[in-house]
Amino acid sequence: MGALEGRIAVITGAGRGIGREHALLFAREGASVVVNDLGGSNTGEGADTGPAHEVVDEIVAAGGKAVANTQNIATWDGAARLVEQAISEFGGLDVVVNNAGILRDGFIAGMEESQWDAVLAVHLKGHFSVLRHAATYWKEQSKAGNQPNAAVINTASGSGLTIPNAGQVNYGAAKAGIAAMTLVAAEELERYGVRVNAIAPIARTRLTLATPGMGALMGEPEEGEVDLFSPANISPLVGYLASEKCPVTGKVFAVQGGAISELGGWHDVKTIETDGLWEIDDIAVRLP
Ligand SMILES: NC(=O)c1ccc[n+]([C@@H]2O[C@H](COP(=O)([O-])OP(=O)(O)OC[C@H]3O[C@@H](n4cnc5c(N)ncnc54)[C@H](O)[C@@H]3O)[C@@H](O)[C@H]2O)c1
């Protein structure tokens, strides 16, 4: 029996790259998958129904269960329709993998409003919109006495968590926001039987190959060499986090090459205290 037998999952941005590998693995492990992809460019321009349908065709040809969804998850209604499709086509929802992403890199002093808005919309609002509609469904199920055993896996990035990547202020801010959202959601949704975790992956995809320096970091493997930077090497962690027996919640994991690391967040590193009201001079002496 597959590790995800009987699970019903929606995976955003599953037409290409890492999301596509999640969809293929989930289906092989017995899940019914709603394969979402808008099919736009790296920068989020345009749309193409091809990638989502191609992944569905591949899954169905291999004997798996999948349907395509080409909604834009950066919109509230698109996210709602994605969640509704899982319920209407497969009869429920157990797993959300928020993965869709774009890049519009730029330095702060020259960044256009559209670069900021597009990246925040796809990553931060896109993650929240799908989470919001799924959480509404799970809350209703819980209140009706059908306590869910559900999982959300969000996609953060080292950019914004461990690496303050110059030129990615929009992307880093969105990804740090996704990590924070993950921790809040894990606290809030536990009562409805929902676990929430995030990954910060590194893999060879069109997104990373377009980022200066990244291609060299993840060269093509030699003949017979294990391809640790294949996007397929990210999906087993996501499959584990999605599985019914997994107890993990409220965590963020970096996954790259042959390593999986649990990341830790903000914490106090130094405290100064006063008995009276603060004076600028006092802070100036004691804080640096
Ligand atoms: N590849 C890496 O090394 C890496 C590193 C850190 C984070 N990530 C994150 O992993 C996720 C997947 O990235 P990838 O490298 O596989 O990129 P990718 O470009 O290969 O795949 C992303 C997919 O998301 C889809 N998409 C974009 N906007 C969408 C929208 N509004 N609605 C629906 N679908 C949409 C695209 O059409 C594309 O098929 C992203 O969130 C990315 O930020 C990737």
Tab-separated table of C-alpha atoms and ligand atoms in Angstrom:
chain	number	residue	atom	x	y	z
A	1	MET	CA	0.000	0.000	0.000
A	2	GLY	CA	1.299	3.484	-0.870
A	3	ALA	CA	2.221	5.962	1.859
A	4	LEU	CA	-0.570	8.308	0.658
A	5	GLU	CA	-3.244	5.725	-0.201
A	6	GLY	CA	-6.696	7.340	-0.193
A	7	ARG	CA	-5.403	10.881	0.511
A	8	ILE	CA	-6.927	13.714	-1.540
A	9	ALA	CA	-4.423	16.459	-2.314
A	10	VAL	CA	-4.262	19.784	-4.121
A	11	ILE	CA	-0.810	20.844	-5.294
A	12	THR	CA	-0.322	24.360	-6.659
A	13	GLY	CA	2.174	25.042	-9.435
A	14	ALA	CA	2.273	21.298	-10.152
A	15	GLY	CA	2.688	21.595	-13.919
A	16	ARG	CA	6.449	22.031	-13.771
A	17	GLY	CA	9.535	21.792	-11.579
A	18	ILE	CA	9.227	20.723	-7.957
A	19	GLY	CA	5.397	20.745	-7.899
A	20	ARG	CA	5.231	18.371	-10.865
A	21	GLU	CA	7.446	15.892	-8.979
A	22	HIS	CA	5.195	16.196	-5.904
A	23	ALA	CA	2.160	15.369	-8.065
A	24	LEU	CA	3.828	12.336	-9.693
A	25	LEU	CA	5.044	10.973	-6.337
A	26	PHE	CA	1.714	11.601	-4.572
A	27	ALA	CA	-0.163	9.739	-7.324
A	28	ARG	CA	2.329	6.840	-7.259
A	29	GLU	CA	1.806	6.613	-3.503
A	30	GLY	CA	-1.956	6.308	-3.938
A	31	ALA	CA	-3.225	9.891	-3.527
A	32	SER	CA	-5.881	11.503	-5.728
A	33	VAL	CA	-4.330	14.749	-6.936
A	34	VAL	CA	-5.704	18.057	-8.172
A	35	VAL	CA	-2.844	19.305	-10.331
A	36	ASN	CA	-3.009	23.114	-10.337
A	37	ASP	CA	-0.929	25.250	-12.691
A	38	LEU	CA	-1.614	28.564	-14.385
A	39	GLY	CA	1.154	27.839	-16.887
A	40	GLY	CA	2.698	31.321	-17.059
A	41	SER	CA	6.314	32.385	-17.505
A	42	ASN	CA	9.006	32.540	-14.800
A	43	THR	CA	7.887	36.098	-14.071
A	44	GLY	CA	4.212	35.126	-13.926
A	45	GLU	CA	3.198	36.524	-17.288
A	46	GLY	CA	0.784	34.732	-19.597
A	47	ALA	CA	-1.086	31.487	-19.047
A	48	ASP	CA	-1.090	28.026	-20.633
A	49	THR	CA	-3.394	25.143	-19.762
A	50	GLY	CA	-0.800	22.672	-21.153
A	51	PRO	CA	1.477	21.967	-18.167
A	52	ALA	CA	-1.316	20.988	-15.717
A	53	HIS	CA	-3.006	18.738	-18.291
A	54	GLU	CA	0.270	17.089	-19.325
A	55	VAL	CA	1.013	16.086	-15.721
A	56	VAL	CA	-2.526	14.746	-15.312
A	57	ASP	CA	-2.180	12.725	-18.546
A	58	GLU	CA	1.100	11.271	-17.279
A	59	ILE	CA	-0.451	10.282	-13.944
A	60	VAL	CA	-3.571	8.767	-15.527
A	61	ALA	CA	-1.495	6.850	-18.103
A	62	ALA	CA	0.436	5.293	-15.214
A	63	GLY	CA	-2.845	4.213	-13.557
A	64	GLY	CA	-3.082	7.072	-11.017
A	65	LYS	CA	-5.887	9.485	-10.140
A	66	ALA	CA	-5.576	13.178	-11.043
A	67	VAL	CA	-7.536	16.101	-12.454
A	68	ALA	CA	-6.241	19.387	-13.826
A	69	ASN	CA	-6.957	22.865	-12.486
A	70	THR	CA	-5.608	25.969	-14.229
A	71	GLN	CA	-6.804	28.655	-11.803
A	72	ASN	CA	-4.585	31.533	-10.735
A	73	ILE	CA	-3.987	30.851	-7.029
A	74	ALA	CA	-2.927	34.469	-6.506
A	75	THR	CA	-6.651	35.308	-6.622
A	76	TRP	CA	-9.110	34.640	-3.809
A	77	ASP	CA	-11.696	33.113	-6.169
A	78	GLY	CA	-9.146	30.997	-8.032
A	79	ALA	CA	-7.980	29.505	-4.730
A	80	ALA	CA	-11.599	28.892	-3.666
A	81	ARG	CA	-12.335	27.076	-6.942
A	82	LEU	CA	-9.246	24.903	-6.501
A	83	VAL	CA	-10.386	23.726	-3.067
A	84	GLU	CA	-13.966	23.242	-4.343
A	85	GLN	CA	-12.698	21.083	-7.207
A	86	ALA	CA	-10.984	18.638	-4.841
A	87	ILE	CA	-14.212	18.290	-2.860
A	88	SER	CA	-16.511	17.970	-5.879
A	89	GLU	CA	-14.286	15.606	-7.909
A	90	PHE	CA	-12.821	13.440	-5.164
A	91	GLY	CA	-15.226	13.947	-2.231
A	92	GLY	CA	-12.979	15.758	0.236
A	93	LEU	CA	-9.596	17.310	0.933
A	94	ASP	CA	-6.752	15.970	3.100
A	95	VAL	CA	-3.616	17.723	1.873
A	96	VAL	CA	-2.709	21.146	0.494
A	97	VAL	CA	0.758	21.622	-0.972
A	98	ASN	CA	1.307	25.337	-1.603
A	99	ASN	CA	4.133	25.436	-4.118
A	100	ALA	CA	3.334	27.798	-7.039
A	101	GLY	CA	5.919	30.514	-7.459
A	102	ILE	CA	7.425	33.176	-9.700
A	103	LEU	CA	10.417	35.522	-9.566
A	104	ARG	CA	10.701	39.219	-10.446
A	105	ASP	CA	14.094	40.035	-8.984
A	106	GLY	CA	15.347	43.599	-8.665
A	107	PHE	CA	17.324	45.864	-6.375
A	108	ILE	CA	15.359	47.979	-3.895
A	109	ALA	CA	16.209	51.389	-5.328
A	110	GLY	CA	14.881	50.449	-8.759
A	111	MET	CA	12.087	48.053	-7.907
A	112	GLU	CA	8.773	48.697	-9.669
A	113	GLU	CA	5.482	48.488	-7.802
A	114	SER	CA	4.402	45.734	-10.223
A	115	GLN	CA	7.466	43.605	-9.330
A	116	TRP	CA	6.634	43.868	-5.635
A	117	ASP	CA	2.905	43.268	-6.061
A	118	ALA	CA	3.189	40.273	-8.402
A	119	VAL	CA	5.649	38.370	-6.204
A	120	LEU	CA	3.747	39.081	-2.982
A	121	ALA	CA	0.482	38.091	-4.711
A	122	VAL	CA	1.627	34.693	-5.998
A	123	HIS	CA	3.657	33.657	-2.964
A	124	LEU	CA	2.181	35.252	0.165
A	125	LYS	CA	-1.427	35.879	-0.887
A	126	GLY	CA	-1.457	32.700	-2.999
A	127	HIS	CA	-0.370	30.575	-0.048
A	128	PHE	CA	-2.857	32.277	2.261
A	129	SER	CA	-5.797	32.133	-0.162
A	130	VAL	CA	-5.590	28.359	-0.623
A	131	LEU	CA	-4.937	27.875	3.109
A	132	ARG	CA	-7.956	30.047	3.970
A	133	HIS	CA	-10.444	28.137	1.798
A	134	ALA	CA	-9.083	24.757	2.862
A	135	ALA	CA	-9.217	25.793	6.545
A	136	THR	CA	-12.869	26.811	6.165
A	137	TYR	CA	-13.680	23.342	4.815
A	138	TRP	CA	-11.716	21.574	7.572
A	139	LYS	CA	-13.351	23.694	10.280
A	140	GLU	CA	-16.814	22.769	8.940
A	141	GLN	CA	-15.834	19.097	8.886
A	142	SER	CA	-14.537	19.273	12.445
A	143	LYS	CA	-17.692	21.040	13.692
A	144	ALA	CA	-19.819	18.377	11.968
A	145	GLY	CA	-18.010	15.665	13.945
A	146	ASN	CA	-15.750	14.459	11.095
A	147	GLN	CA	-12.412	15.457	12.627
A	148	PRO	CA	-9.930	15.815	9.727
A	149	ASN	CA	-6.477	14.254	9.601
A	150	ALA	CA	-5.155	16.919	7.276
A	151	ALA	CA	-1.810	18.437	6.327
A	152	VAL	CA	-0.583	21.626	4.711
A	153	ILE	CA	2.916	21.887	3.296
A	154	ASN	CA	3.992	25.402	2.359
A	155	THR	CA	7.013	26.370	0.280
A	156	ALA	CA	9.361	28.947	1.760
A	157	SER	CA	12.938	29.531	0.619
A	158	GLY	CA	16.413	29.979	2.000
A	159	SER	CA	16.083	33.437	0.444
A	160	GLY	CA	14.285	35.252	3.245
A	161	LEU	CA	15.153	32.707	5.965
A	162	THR	CA	18.830	31.800	6.036
A	163	ILE	CA	20.176	33.982	3.188
A	164	PRO	CA	19.340	37.697	2.908
A	165	ASN	CA	19.636	37.518	-0.885
A	166	ALA	CA	20.383	40.931	-2.433
A	167	GLY	CA	18.065	41.547	-5.396
A	168	GLN	CA	15.230	39.477	-3.958
A	169	VAL	CA	13.624	41.830	-1.432
A	170	ASN	CA	10.112	41.015	-2.704
A	171	TYR	CA	10.696	37.259	-2.847
A	172	GLY	CA	12.600	37.116	0.478
A	173	ALA	CA	9.897	39.106	2.267
A	174	ALA	CA	7.171	36.856	0.841
A	175	LYS	CA	9.033	33.662	1.759
A	176	ALA	CA	9.791	34.858	5.313
A	177	GLY	CA	6.085	35.699	5.568
A	178	ILE	CA	5.206	32.175	4.455
A	179	ALA	CA	7.417	30.717	7.215
A	180	ALA	CA	5.704	32.951	9.791
A	181	MET	CA	2.261	32.054	8.407
A	182	THR	CA	3.152	28.373	8.729
A	183	LEU	CA	3.830	28.686	12.461
A	184	VAL	CA	0.641	30.683	13.127
A	185	ALA	CA	-1.458	28.273	11.056
A	186	ALA	CA	-0.006	25.249	12.876
A	187	GLU	CA	-1.110	26.769	16.203
A	188	GLU	CA	-4.538	27.824	14.965
A	189	LEU	CA	-5.590	24.795	12.960
A	190	GLU	CA	-4.444	22.044	15.326
A	191	ARG	CA	-7.930	22.008	16.893
A	192	TYR	CA	-9.391	21.048	13.506
A	193	GLY	CA	-6.931	18.186	13.011
A	194	VAL	CA	-4.669	20.066	10.585
A	195	ARG	CA	-0.854	19.965	10.696
A	196	VAL	CA	1.063	22.760	8.932
A	197	ASN	CA	4.741	22.681	7.939
A	198	ALA	CA	6.950	24.360	5.353
A	199	ILE	CA	9.945	23.409	3.251
A	200	ALA	CA	12.759	25.583	1.904
A	201	PRO	CA	13.975	23.575	-1.117
A	202	ILE	CA	16.881	23.877	-3.522
A	203	ALA	CA	16.593	22.014	-6.820
A	204	ARG	CA	17.392	22.405	-10.491
A	205	THR	CA	14.290	23.936	-12.140
A	206	ARG	CA	13.607	26.680	-14.681
A	207	LEU	CA	13.324	29.115	-11.760
A	208	THR	CA	16.807	28.381	-10.383
A	209	LEU	CA	18.426	27.997	-13.796
A	210	ALA	CA	17.324	31.595	-14.488
A	211	THR	CA	18.965	32.843	-11.267
A	212	PRO	CA	22.594	33.971	-11.735
A	213	GLY	CA	25.059	31.583	-10.075
A	214	MET	CA	22.503	28.908	-9.182
A	215	GLY	CA	23.011	26.779	-12.296
A	216	ALA	CA	26.711	26.393	-11.509
A	217	LEU	CA	25.871	25.349	-7.932
A	218	MET	CA	23.724	22.521	-9.275
A	219	GLY	CA	25.541	21.229	-12.335
A	220	GLU	CA	24.062	18.374	-14.346
A	221	PRO	CA	25.165	15.028	-12.846
A	222	GLU	CA	27.789	12.909	-14.576
A	223	GLU	CA	26.671	9.654	-16.204
A	224	GLY	CA	25.732	7.172	-13.425
A	225	GLU	CA	25.933	9.827	-10.661
A	226	VAL	CA	23.006	10.273	-8.258
A	227	ASP	CA	21.238	13.533	-9.126
A	228	LEU	CA	20.757	14.972	-5.619
A	229	PHE	CA	19.603	18.347	-7.017
A	230	SER	CA	16.834	16.824	-9.105
A	231	PRO	CA	13.456	18.367	-8.146
A	232	ALA	CA	12.289	14.783	-7.555
A	233	ASN	CA	14.593	14.692	-4.505
A	234	ILE	CA	12.400	17.291	-2.742
A	235	SER	CA	9.116	15.372	-2.966
A	236	PRO	CA	9.716	12.465	-0.512
A	237	LEU	CA	9.898	14.941	2.421
A	238	VAL	CA	6.642	16.542	1.271
A	239	GLY	CA	5.098	13.069	0.877
A	240	TYR	CA	6.114	12.197	4.436
A	241	LEU	CA	4.724	15.467	5.847
A	242	ALA	CA	1.451	14.789	3.967
A	243	SER	CA	1.024	11.250	5.248
A	244	GLU	CA	-1.680	10.299	7.720
A	245	LYS	CA	0.696	8.988	10.401
A	246	CYS	CA	3.137	11.925	10.360
A	247	PRO	CA	3.059	13.712	13.762
A	248	VAL	CA	5.165	16.746	12.718
A	249	THR	CA	3.643	20.243	12.785
A	250	GLY	CA	4.826	23.856	13.011
A	251	LYS	CA	8.243	23.135	11.477
A	252	VAL	CA	10.270	24.549	8.578
A	253	PHE	CA	12.735	22.209	6.864
A	254	ALA	CA	15.514	23.087	4.444
A	255	VAL	CA	15.912	20.336	1.843
A	256	GLN	CA	18.785	20.436	-0.620
A	257	GLY	CA	21.226	17.959	-2.100
A	258	GLY	CA	21.361	14.991	0.248
A	259	ALA	CA	20.420	16.961	3.389
A	260	ILE	CA	17.229	17.782	5.291
A	261	SER	CA	17.685	20.343	8.103
A	262	GLU	CA	15.139	21.638	10.600
A	263	LEU	CA	15.393	25.456	10.666
A	264	GLY	CA	14.950	27.607	13.778
A	265	GLY	CA	13.418	31.076	13.782
A	266	TRP	CA	13.791	34.399	15.552
A	267	HIS	CA	14.787	34.260	19.205
A	268	ASP	CA	16.239	36.631	21.833
A	269	VAL	CA	20.013	36.906	21.600
A	270	LYS	CA	20.581	39.856	23.937
A	271	THR	CA	18.383	41.872	26.338
A	272	ILE	CA	19.023	45.192	28.083
A	273	GLU	CA	16.624	46.351	30.790
A	274	THR	CA	15.692	49.533	32.606
A	275	ASP	CA	13.753	50.298	35.795
A	276	GLY	CA	12.773	53.770	34.607
A	277	LEU	CA	11.833	55.246	31.220
A	278	TRP	CA	14.349	54.723	28.409
A	279	GLU	CA	16.772	57.551	27.487
A	280	ILE	CA	18.348	57.639	23.994
A	281	ASP	CA	21.815	58.065	25.532
A	282	ASP	CA	21.367	55.059	27.796
A	283	ILE	CA	20.310	52.877	24.835
A	284	ALA	CA	23.193	54.244	22.738
A	285	VAL	CA	25.703	53.141	25.382
A	286	ARG	CA	24.246	49.752	26.177
A	287	LEU	CA	22.633	48.385	22.972
A	288	PRO	CA	25.440	48.174	20.369
B	1	LIG	N1	13.930	25.490	-7.301
B	1	LIG	C1	14.503	25.925	-6.190
B	1	LIG	O1	15.707	25.717	-5.941
B	1	LIG	C2	13.694	26.678	-5.189
B	1	LIG	C3	14.352	27.289	-4.106
B	1	LIG	C4	13.601	27.910	-3.116
B	1	LIG	C5	12.221	27.951	-3.252
B	1	LIG	N2	11.610	27.400	-4.327
B	1	LIG	C6	10.160	27.478	-4.427
B	1	LIG	O2	9.638	26.244	-4.887
B	1	LIG	C7	8.419	26.480	-5.584
B	1	LIG	C8	8.451	25.783	-6.929
B	1	LIG	O3	9.449	26.395	-7.744
B	1	LIG	P1	10.158	25.672	-8.990
B	1	LIG	O4	11.602	25.917	-8.835
B	1	LIG	O5	9.648	24.295	-9.152
B	1	LIG	O6	9.648	26.617	-10.195
B	1	LIG	P2	8.919	26.309	-11.592
B	1	LIG	O7	8.876	27.597	-12.311
B	1	LIG	O8	9.568	25.152	-12.254
B	1	LIG	O9	7.451	25.868	-11.151
B	1	LIG	C9	6.546	26.776	-10.572
B	1	LIG	C10	5.175	26.540	-11.189
B	1	LIG	O10	4.238	27.429	-10.529
B	1	LIG	C11	3.302	27.839	-11.520
B	1	LIG	N3	2.649	29.087	-11.096
B	1	LIG	C12	3.220	30.310	-10.973
B	1	LIG	N4	2.305	31.215	-10.593
B	1	LIG	C13	1.119	30.559	-10.476
B	1	LIG	C14	-0.178	30.965	-10.098
B	1	LIG	N5	-0.446	32.242	-9.797
B	1	LIG	N6	-1.163	30.036	-10.059
B	1	LIG	C15	-0.897	28.753	-10.373
B	1	LIG	N7	0.326	28.315	-10.750
B	1	LIG	C16	1.324	29.198	-10.800
B	1	LIG	C17	4.148	28.024	-12.771
B	1	LIG	O11	3.340	28.006	-13.944
B	1	LIG	C18	5.136	26.871	-12.689
B	1	LIG	O12	4.709	25.762	-13.435
B	1	LIG	C19	8.270	27.994	-5.678
B	1	LIG	O13	7.427	28.452	-4.633
B	1	LIG	C20	9.679	28.506	-5.444
B	1	LIG	O14	9.715	29.824	-4.949
B	1	LIG	C21	12.319	26.768	-5.316
